[in-house]
GROMACS .gro file of C-alpha atoms in nm:
model
  206
    1MET     CA    1   0.000   0.000   0.000
    2THR     CA    2   0.130   0.342  -0.095
    3LEU     CA    3  -0.049   0.590   0.125
    4THR     CA    4   0.092   0.939   0.178
    5SER     CA    5   0.059   1.028   0.543
    6SER     CA    6  -0.165   1.319   0.629
    7VAL     CA    7   0.039   1.622   0.731
    8SER     CA    8  -0.097   1.884   0.967
    9LEU     CA    9  -0.177   2.229   0.835
   10GLU     CA   10   0.047   2.384   1.098
   11ARG     CA   11   0.348   2.193   0.977
   12SER     CA   12   0.267   2.248   0.610
   13LEU     CA   13   0.236   2.625   0.628
   14ALA     CA   14   0.519   2.671   0.876
   15SER     CA   15   0.763   2.489   0.648
   16SER     CA   16   0.678   2.710   0.351
   17THR     CA   17   0.678   3.046   0.528
   18GLY     CA   18   0.943   2.989   0.792
   19LYS     CA   19   0.704   3.132   1.054
   20SER     CA   20   0.498   2.972   1.326
   21PHE     CA   21   0.153   2.876   1.200
   22LEU     CA   22   0.010   2.903   1.549
   23ALA     CA   23   0.148   3.253   1.593
   24GLU     CA   24   0.043   3.410   1.265
   25GLY     CA   25  -0.154   3.174   1.044
   26LYS     CA   26  -0.451   3.062   1.249
   27ALA     CA   27  -0.650   3.384   1.226
   28SER     CA   28  -0.576   3.403   0.855
   29ILE     CA   29  -0.709   3.053   0.795
   30ARG     CA   30  -1.031   3.130   0.983
   31GLY     CA   31  -1.084   3.448   0.789
   32ARG     CA   32  -1.008   3.333   0.436
   33GLY     CA   33  -1.022   2.956   0.438
   34LEU     CA   34  -0.749   2.714   0.336
   35LYS     CA   35  -0.779   2.782  -0.035
   36GLY     CA   36  -0.766   3.158   0.026
   37CYS     CA   37  -0.442   3.130   0.223
   38LEU     CA   38  -0.277   2.909  -0.037
   39ASN     CA   39  -0.389   3.143  -0.316
   40ALA     CA   40  -0.247   3.437  -0.118
   41LYS     CA   41   0.089   3.260  -0.109
   42LEU     CA   42   0.065   3.220  -0.485
   43LEU     CA   43  -0.005   3.591  -0.537
   44LYS     CA   44   0.284   3.688  -0.310
   45GLY     CA   45   0.519   3.470  -0.509
   46GLU     CA   46   0.592   3.250  -0.207
   47SER     CA   47   0.481   2.935  -0.393
   48SER     CA   48   0.434   2.828  -0.752
   49ARG     CA   49   0.090   2.716  -0.871
   50GLU     CA   50   0.211   2.355  -0.876
   51GLU     CA   51   0.327   2.383  -0.515
   52VAL     CA   52   0.000   2.540  -0.404
   53GLU     CA   53  -0.204   2.271  -0.580
   54SER     CA   54   0.001   1.987  -0.438
   55GLU     CA   55  -0.006   2.145  -0.090
   56MET     CA   56  -0.386   2.135  -0.094
   57SER     CA   57  -0.383   1.762  -0.169
   58TYR     CA   58  -0.098   1.705   0.078
   59LEU     CA   59  -0.330   1.785   0.369
   60LEU     CA   60  -0.530   1.466   0.304
   61PRO     CA   61  -0.391   1.113   0.255
   62THR     CA   62  -0.335   1.017  -0.108
   63VAL     CA   63  -0.360   0.663  -0.248
   64THR     CA   64  -0.168   0.579  -0.566
   65THR     CA   65  -0.211   0.201  -0.601
   66LYS     CA   66  -0.499  -0.042  -0.649
   67GLU     CA   67  -0.375  -0.239  -0.349
   68GLY     CA   68  -0.389   0.076  -0.139
   69ILE     CA   69  -0.750   0.137  -0.239
   70ASP     CA   70  -0.842  -0.226  -0.171
   71GLU     CA   71  -0.687  -0.208   0.174
   72LEU     CA   72  -0.869   0.113   0.261
   73ILE     CA   73  -1.205  -0.027   0.149
   74LEU     CA   74  -1.158  -0.355   0.338
   75ASN     CA   75  -1.015  -0.203   0.657
   76THR     CA   76  -1.248   0.094   0.708
   77ILE     CA   77  -1.497  -0.048   0.957
   78ASP     CA   78  -1.820   0.120   1.074
   79SER     CA   79  -1.717   0.446   0.908
   80VAL     CA   80  -1.790   0.599   0.570
   81LEU     CA   81  -1.489   0.587   0.337
   82VAL     CA   82  -1.482   0.889   0.106
   83LEU     CA   83  -1.259   0.854  -0.201
   84ARG     CA   84  -1.206   1.163  -0.415
   85VAL     CA   85  -1.089   1.072  -0.765
   86GLY     CA   86  -0.930   1.356  -0.960
   87ARG     CA   87  -0.612   1.553  -1.020
   88ALA     CA   88  -0.460   1.832  -0.812
   89THR     CA   89  -0.413   2.058  -1.116
   90ASP     CA   90  -0.787   2.067  -1.187
   91THR     CA   91  -0.961   2.384  -1.062
   92VAL     CA   92  -1.278   2.204  -0.953
   93CYS     CA   93  -1.069   1.941  -0.773
   94LEU     CA   94  -0.884   2.218  -0.591
   95HIS     CA   95  -1.215   2.357  -0.467
   96LEU     CA   96  -1.339   2.013  -0.366
   97ASP     CA   97  -1.015   1.937  -0.180
   98ASP     CA   98  -1.056   2.264   0.009
   99VAL     CA   99  -1.404   2.157   0.120
  100LEU     CA  100  -1.285   1.807   0.216
  101ALA     CA  101  -0.987   1.938   0.411
  102LYS     CA  102  -1.201   2.181   0.610
  103ALA     CA  103  -1.463   1.914   0.685
  104ALA     CA  104  -1.221   1.632   0.770
  105ARG     CA  105  -1.205   1.703   1.144
  106GLU     CA  106  -1.584   1.736   1.183
  107VAL     CA  107  -1.657   1.403   1.011
  108SER     CA  108  -1.361   1.215   1.160
  109LYS     CA  109  -1.578   1.022   1.408
  110PHE     CA  110  -1.781   0.856   1.133
  111ALA     CA  111  -1.586   0.903   0.809
  112LYS     CA  112  -1.239   0.876   0.657
  113ILE     CA  113  -1.130   1.078   0.351
  114ALA     CA  114  -0.862   0.989   0.097
  115LEU     CA  115  -0.760   1.125  -0.242
  116ILE     CA  116  -0.694   0.918  -0.555
  117ASP     CA  117  -0.483   1.048  -0.842
  118VAL     CA  118  -0.679   0.983  -1.160
  119ASP     CA  119  -0.357   0.971  -1.365
  120SER     CA  120  -0.199   0.691  -1.160
  121GLU     CA  121  -0.142   0.391  -1.387
  122GLU     CA  122  -0.217   0.144  -1.109
  123ILE     CA  123  -0.573   0.260  -1.044
  124GLN     CA  124  -0.703   0.259  -1.402
  125ALA     CA  125  -0.889  -0.067  -1.334
  126TYR     CA  126  -1.093   0.114  -1.070
  127LEU     CA  127  -1.177   0.393  -1.312
  128LYS     CA  128  -1.318   0.139  -1.555
  129TYR     CA  129  -1.500  -0.061  -1.288
  130PHE     CA  130  -1.678   0.245  -1.148
  131ASP     CA  131  -1.717   0.404  -1.493
  132ILE     CA  132  -1.537   0.724  -1.394
  133THR     CA  133  -1.519   0.947  -1.702
  134LEU     CA  134  -1.585   1.283  -1.534
  135ILE     CA  135  -1.374   1.443  -1.262
  136PRO     CA  136  -1.372   1.509  -0.980
  137ALA     CA  137  -1.573   1.204  -0.880
  138THR     CA  138  -1.634   1.106  -0.517
  139LEU     CA  139  -1.710   0.747  -0.416
  140PHE     CA  140  -1.855   0.636  -0.082
  141PHE     CA  141  -1.811   0.299   0.092
  142PHE     CA  142  -1.925   0.150   0.421
  143ASN     CA  143  -1.787  -0.178   0.555
  144ALA     CA  144  -1.658  -0.263   0.206
  145GLU     CA  145  -2.000  -0.197   0.048
  146HIS     CA  146  -2.028   0.062  -0.228
  147MET     CA  147  -2.284   0.319  -0.109
  148LYS     CA  148  -2.509   0.486  -0.365
  149MET     CA  149  -2.707   0.807  -0.344
  150ASP     CA  150  -3.011   0.925  -0.537
  151SER     CA  151  -2.944   1.292  -0.604
  152GLY     CA  152  -3.173   1.331  -0.902
  153THR     CA  153  -2.887   1.285  -1.150
  154PRO     CA  154  -2.842   0.995  -1.395
  155ASP     CA  155  -2.559   0.847  -1.185
  156HIS     CA  156  -2.635   0.719  -0.834
  157THR     CA  157  -2.296   0.551  -0.789
  158LYS     CA  158  -2.084   0.860  -0.724
  159TRP     CA  159  -2.089   1.235  -0.665
  160ILE     CA  160  -1.967   1.427  -0.969
  161GLY     CA  161  -1.810   1.771  -0.922
  162ALA     CA  162  -1.744   1.970  -0.605
  163PHE     CA  163  -1.965   2.045  -0.308
  164HIS     CA  164  -2.073   2.408  -0.285
  165ARG     CA  165  -1.976   2.436   0.080
  166LYS     CA  166  -1.843   2.237   0.372
  167GLN     CA  167  -2.183   2.180   0.534
  168ASP     CA  168  -2.319   2.024   0.214
  169PHE     CA  169  -2.047   1.760   0.225
  170ILE     CA  170  -2.103   1.696   0.597
  171ASP     CA  171  -2.479   1.656   0.541
  172VAL     CA  172  -2.420   1.406   0.260
  173VAL     CA  173  -2.173   1.197   0.462
  174GLU     CA  174  -2.401   1.199   0.768
  175THR     CA  175  -2.693   1.083   0.554
  176ILE     CA  176  -2.486   0.801   0.406
  177TYR     CA  177  -2.362   0.699   0.751
  178ARG     CA  178  -2.709   0.691   0.905
  179GLY     CA  179  -2.847   0.496   0.609
  180ALA     CA  180  -2.560   0.248   0.616
  181MET     CA  181  -2.606   0.189   0.989
  182LYS     CA  182  -2.965   0.089   0.910
  183GLY     CA  183  -2.848  -0.155   0.644
  184LYS     CA  184  -2.927   0.061   0.343
  185LEU     CA  185  -2.704   0.060   0.033
  186ILE     CA  186  -2.869   0.362  -0.130
  187VAL     CA  187  -2.985   0.686   0.032
  188THR     CA  188  -3.159   1.001  -0.085
  189CYS     CA  189  -2.942   1.310  -0.120
  190PRO     CA  190  -3.030   1.564   0.153
  191LEU     CA  191  -2.931   1.866  -0.057
  192PRO     CA  192  -3.169   2.085  -0.257
  193PRO     CA  193  -3.143   2.056  -0.639
  194GLU     CA  194  -2.974   2.394  -0.675
  195ARG     CA  195  -2.673   2.269  -0.475
  196ILE     CA  196  -2.629   1.949  -0.675
  197PRO     CA  197  -2.383   1.992  -0.966
  198LYS     CA  198  -2.530   1.960  -1.315
  199PHE     CA  199  -2.225   1.773  -1.437
  200GLN     CA  200  -2.360   1.711  -1.786
  201LEU     CA  201  -2.300   2.080  -1.858
  202LEU     CA  202  -2.020   2.178  -1.623
  203TYR     CA  203  -1.771   1.892  -1.621
  204LYS     CA  204  -1.555   1.760  -1.898
  205GLU     CA  205  -1.425   1.415  -1.975
  206ILE     CA  206  -1.091   1.298  -1.839
   0.00000   0.00000   0.00000
């Protein structure tokens, strides 16, 4: 299994700025959000776009092999496993990763989040199996069962696109968790239609 360890935000920002995150960064994060702070570093010339994009993904564990995905699915017990499939250089993925990173602590008692690089050669079998042709795509599992969600879109097997805000993601994961605990394999999306991405128009093929 190749699984990049999750690195704390304090350590990540401190290493790039040479300053204590706790002393100067905490208020900034609260005020602008993670993506805002990373974009500010980009504007100031402190980081390249590639560094900013990879730093966003670096805050969450990344899986690069099929064996790693298999192990996560099999070993995540009584919690929702959230797998984001995409690439760090994609703008919509960057927004989604921002939402996931900010929600990770709040859902940690009943969910685990990991990122999957869509360009990794070793995970192409998964892309075919789950018919992933649009990115970002988010898959949900519970006790090794693939969880589905009826969100009024043609595809119930995955969430296509980003979530509009952190609370939307939390509401979806909570709904999946509650349904799974009752033995359900498909749940109804709790979000209103206007906050569900119309991926047929907005998202392009890989």
